[in-house]
Coordinates of C-alpha atoms and ligand atoms in Angstrom, one line a residue:
M5 CA 64.0 38.1 94.4
N6 CA 67.6 37.6 95.4
Y7 CA 70.2 38.3 92.7
A8 CA 73.5 36.6 92.5
I9 CA 75.0 38.8 89.8
E10 CA 73.9 42.3 88.6
L11 CA 75.7 43.8 85.7
N12 CA 74.8 47.5 84.9
G13 CA 76.1 49.1 81.7
V14 CA 79.3 47.0 81.9
V15 CA 82.0 48.1 79.6
K16 CA 85.5 46.8 78.9
R17 CA 87.9 48.6 76.5
F18 CA 91.3 47.4 75.4
G19 CA 92.8 50.6 74.2
D20 CA 90.3 51.9 71.6
F21 CA 88.7 48.6 71.1
G22 CA 85.4 47.9 73.0
A23 CA 85.3 44.1 73.9
V24 CA 82.2 44.6 76.1
N25 CA 80.0 47.5 75.2
G26 CA 77.4 48.2 78.0
V27 CA 76.0 44.8 79.1
D28 CA 73.0 44.8 81.5
L29 CA 72.3 41.4 82.9
V30 CA 70.7 40.3 86.1
I31 CA 71.1 36.7 87.2
P32 CA 68.9 35.3 90.1
V33 CA 70.4 33.0 92.7
G34 CA 70.4 29.5 91.6
Q35 CA 70.1 30.2 87.9
R36 CA 72.4 28.6 85.3
C37 CA 73.0 31.0 82.5
A38 CA 74.9 29.9 79.3
L39 CA 76.7 32.6 77.3
L40 CA 76.8 32.0 73.7
G41 CA 78.3 33.9 70.8
P42 CA 80.9 33.8 68.1
N43 CA 84.7 33.9 68.8
G44 CA 85.7 37.3 70.0
A45 CA 82.2 38.3 71.2
G46 CA 83.4 39.2 74.6
K47 CA 82.4 36.0 76.6
T48 CA 85.7 35.3 78.3
T49 CA 86.1 39.0 78.9
L50 CA 82.7 39.2 80.6
L51 CA 83.5 36.3 82.9
N52 CA 86.8 37.9 83.8
L53 CA 85.1 41.1 84.6
I54 CA 82.7 39.3 87.0
S55 CA 85.6 37.3 88.6
G56 CA 87.6 40.5 89.0
R57 CA 90.5 39.1 86.9
L58 CA 90.0 42.2 84.7
S59 CA 89.0 45.7 85.9
L60 CA 86.0 47.6 84.4
S61 CA 86.2 50.4 82.0
G62 CA 82.7 51.5 82.8
G63 CA 79.5 50.3 84.6
K64 CA 78.9 48.5 87.7
I65 CA 78.9 45.0 89.0
V66 CA 77.0 43.8 92.1
I67 CA 77.5 40.3 93.5
A68 CA 75.2 39.0 96.3
G69 CA 74.0 42.5 96.9
H70 CA 77.7 44.0 97.2
D71 CA 79.0 46.5 94.7
V72 CA 82.3 44.9 93.7
S73 CA 83.0 47.2 90.8
R74 CA 86.3 48.0 92.3
S75 CA 86.9 44.9 94.4
S76 CA 89.8 42.4 93.8
A77 CA 89.3 38.9 92.7
R78 CA 90.1 37.7 96.2
Q79 CA 87.4 39.9 97.7
R80 CA 84.9 38.5 95.1
A81 CA 86.0 34.9 95.9
Q82 CA 85.1 35.7 99.5
L83 CA 81.6 36.6 98.4
G84 CA 81.4 33.1 96.9
V85 CA 82.7 33.7 93.3
G86 CA 84.5 30.5 92.1
R87 CA 87.4 31.0 89.8
S88 CA 86.8 30.8 86.1
F89 CA 89.2 28.9 84.1
Q90 CA 89.9 29.6 80.4
K91 CA 91.9 26.4 80.1
T92 CA 93.2 23.6 82.1
N93 CA 94.5 25.1 85.4
I94 CA 95.9 22.4 87.5
F95 CA 99.4 21.7 88.9
P96 CA 100.7 18.8 86.9
Q97 CA 103.6 18.0 89.1
L98 CA 101.4 17.8 92.2
S99 CA 99.2 14.8 93.2
L100 CA 95.5 14.6 92.8
L101 CA 95.0 15.1 96.4
E102 CA 97.3 18.0 96.7
N103 CA 95.6 19.8 93.7
V104 CA 92.2 19.5 95.3
R105 CA 93.7 20.6 98.7
L106 CA 94.6 23.9 97.0
G107 CA 90.9 24.4 96.3
V108 CA 89.9 23.5 99.9
Q109 CA 92.5 25.9 101.3
N110 CA 91.2 28.7 99.1
R111 CA 87.7 28.4 100.5
A112 CA 86.5 31.5 102.3
G113 CA 87.4 31.1 106.0
W114 CA 90.4 28.7 105.6
S115 CA 92.6 31.7 105.2
N116 CA 92.3 32.2 109.0
W117 CA 94.6 29.3 109.4
N118 CA 95.5 28.7 113.1
P119 CA 98.9 26.9 113.5
L120 CA 97.8 25.6 116.9
K121 CA 95.0 23.7 115.2
A122 CA 97.1 22.8 112.3
A123 CA 97.0 19.0 112.7
A124 CA 93.3 18.9 113.0
S125 CA 92.6 21.3 110.2
N126 CA 95.1 19.4 108.1
R127 CA 93.1 16.2 108.5
A128 CA 89.8 18.1 107.9
C129 CA 91.4 19.6 104.7
N130 CA 92.6 16.1 103.5
E131 CA 89.2 14.6 104.2
S132 CA 87.3 17.3 102.2
A133 CA 89.8 17.0 99.3
E134 CA 89.3 13.2 99.2
R135 CA 85.5 13.6 99.3
W136 CA 85.7 16.0 96.2
L137 CA 88.0 13.6 94.4
R138 CA 85.5 10.8 94.9
R139 CA 82.6 13.1 93.8
V140 CA 84.2 13.8 90.4
N141 CA 84.8 10.1 90.0
I142 CA 88.4 10.0 88.9
R143 CA 89.4 6.3 89.1
R144 CA 93.1 6.9 90.0
P145 CA 94.9 6.7 93.3
K146 CA 94.8 10.0 95.2
D147 CA 98.6 10.3 95.2
A148 CA 98.9 9.9 91.4
Q149 CA 100.5 12.8 89.7
A150 CA 98.1 15.1 87.9
S151 CA 100.3 15.0 84.8
E152 CA 99.3 11.3 84.4
L153 CA 95.6 12.2 83.9
S154 CA 93.9 12.2 80.5
Y155 CA 92.7 15.6 79.2
G156 CA 89.1 14.7 80.3
E157 CA 90.3 13.6 83.7
Q158 CA 92.2 16.8 84.1
R159 CA 89.0 18.8 83.5
Q160 CA 87.3 16.6 86.1
L161 CA 90.1 17.4 88.6
E162 CA 89.7 21.1 87.7
L163 CA 86.0 20.8 88.5
A164 CA 86.8 19.3 92.0
I165 CA 89.3 22.0 92.7
T166 CA 86.8 24.7 91.8
L167 CA 83.9 23.1 93.8
A168 CA 86.2 22.5 96.8
T169 CA 86.4 26.2 97.2
Q170 CA 82.6 26.0 98.0
P171 CA 81.5 28.7 95.6
Q172 CA 78.0 30.2 95.4
I173 CA 78.7 31.4 91.9
V174 CA 80.5 29.2 89.4
L175 CA 82.0 30.7 86.3
L176 CA 83.0 28.2 83.6
D177 CA 84.6 29.0 80.4
E178 CA 84.2 26.3 77.7
P179 CA 84.5 23.3 80.1
T180 CA 84.1 20.8 77.3
A181 CA 86.4 22.5 74.8
G182 CA 88.6 19.9 73.2
M183 CA 86.8 16.9 74.8
S184 CA 85.8 13.7 73.0
H185 CA 82.1 12.7 73.0
A186 CA 82.8 10.3 75.8
E187 CA 84.7 12.8 77.9
T188 CA 81.9 15.4 77.3
A189 CA 79.3 12.9 78.5
V190 CA 81.3 12.3 81.7
I191 CA 81.8 15.9 82.6
L192 CA 78.2 16.8 81.6
D193 CA 76.8 14.2 84.1
L194 CA 79.0 15.5 86.8
M195 CA 78.1 19.2 86.1
A196 CA 74.4 18.3 86.1
E197 CA 74.8 16.7 89.5
L198 CA 77.3 19.0 91.2
L199 CA 76.2 22.4 90.0
E200 CA 72.6 21.8 91.2
G201 CA 71.5 24.8 93.4
L202 CA 74.5 27.0 92.5
T203 CA 74.4 30.1 90.3
V204 CA 76.3 29.3 87.1
V205 CA 77.6 31.3 84.2
I206 CA 78.9 29.0 81.6
V207 CA 80.4 29.7 78.2
E208 CA 79.7 26.7 76.0
H209 CA 79.3 26.1 72.3
D210 CA 77.9 22.6 72.5
L211 CA 74.2 23.0 72.4
S212 CA 73.5 19.6 73.9
V213 CA 75.5 20.8 76.9
V214 CA 73.5 24.1 77.0
D215 CA 70.2 22.2 76.8
R216 CA 71.1 19.9 79.6
I217 CA 72.7 22.5 82.0
A218 CA 71.3 25.9 81.3
H219 CA 67.9 27.5 82.4
R220 CA 68.7 30.6 80.4
V221 CA 70.8 31.5 77.3
V222 CA 72.3 34.9 76.6
V223 CA 73.8 35.5 73.3
L224 CA 76.6 38.0 72.9
E225 CA 77.8 39.6 69.7
R226 CA 80.6 42.2 69.4
G227 CA 80.3 42.9 73.2
S228 CA 76.5 43.4 73.3
I229 CA 73.6 41.1 74.2
I230 CA 71.6 40.3 71.1
C231 CA 69.2 37.7 72.6
D232 CA 68.3 36.5 76.0
G233 CA 65.7 33.7 76.8
T234 CA 65.2 30.1 77.5
P235 CA 67.3 27.6 75.4
A236 CA 64.3 26.9 73.1
E237 CA 63.5 30.6 72.6
V238 CA 67.1 31.4 71.7
K239 CA 67.3 28.6 69.3
A240 CA 64.2 29.7 67.6
D241 CA 65.5 33.3 67.3
T242 CA 66.3 34.0 63.5
R243 CA 68.8 36.7 64.4
V244 CA 70.7 34.2 66.5
Q245 CA 70.5 31.5 63.8
S246 CA 72.0 33.7 61.2
A247 CA 74.5 35.4 63.4
Y248 CA 75.8 32.4 65.4
L249 CA 74.2 28.9 65.2
K250 CA 75.0 28.2 61.6
G251 CA 78.6 29.1 62.2
A252 CA 78.6 27.0 65.3
H253 CA 77.5 24.0 63.4
R254 CA 80.2 24.5 60.8
A255 CA 82.8 24.7 63.5
Ligands
ADP15 P1 85.3 35.3 73.3 O1 85.6 34.7 74.7 O2 83.8 35.7 73.2 O3 85.8 34.6 72.2 P2 87.0 37.4 74.3 O4 86.3 37.9 75.5 O5 88.2 36.5 74.5 O6 86.0 36.8 73.3 O7 87.6 38.6 73.4 C1 86.7 39.6 73.0 C2 87.6 40.6 72.1 O8 88.5 41.3 73.0 C3 88.4 39.9 71.1 O9 88.5 40.7 69.9 C4 89.8 39.8 71.7 O10 90.8 39.9 70.7 C5 89.9 41.1 72.5 N1 90.7 41.0 73.7 C6 90.5 40.1 74.7 N2 91.4 40.2 75.6 C7 92.2 41.2 75.2 C8 93.4 41.8 75.8 N3 93.9 41.4 77.0 N4 93.9 42.8 75.2 C9 93.5 43.2 73.9 N5 92.3 42.7 73.4 C10 91.7 41.7 74.1
MG16 MG1 86.6 32.8 75.1

């Protein structure tokens, strides 16, 4: 079995406070894993530890067979880790095309930019960016400014930027947070189509999204895994129901 992500005794402390307290989690290539848990459970921290945005306090992280415990976010991106975004992370003053071009240029390999081939690579870069813009289905001119987009469209643009980096592993932090039902339906259809075959870790509170996207659900509470199984298994777990799901429905 090939593993995309292997977490061994992963710990993150902020001062005296343990945000992630010894997480063991192995995610096979191509699996889509949802992270659930109440606010403050350590979900975002765990994504940041995987992407390299935060450094470990203890334990080990292996990505695609490489020990990245002490690697930078950039080195992990070169192993195929797509950036995780806590909130909308686009450049509002740039055009839609320029935003997606940033993703294309961040792709592993494009950093070896050759000025002698600049014109050709510039064209290829634009074509790739246009293709991703079409795939996320934003019905606006490519030279429109990103600031003109609705909130839902901004998240579609963000998905295009992330996927344009051609990641093998996609980390998504609450991609439907703050969206209307209609906007959620649009992004959900796009994710179902565009994440196919990729390894995904997605923090998501909306159980309809989890059911549609995730093969597996891992529930975190106070920095530890309290449940791990299929979406149906996790929903049937009484500990999860009392610890989390009732609260989630109230929210
Ligand atoms: P979740 O995403 O599950 O809501 P987080 O991972 O954001 O939770 O946070 C887990 C805990 O760690 C929270 O109690 C939060 O206040 C704390 N925390 C997160 N980031 C920091 C930080 N940079 N400094 C101090 N405490 C932090
Ligand atoms: Mg969070």
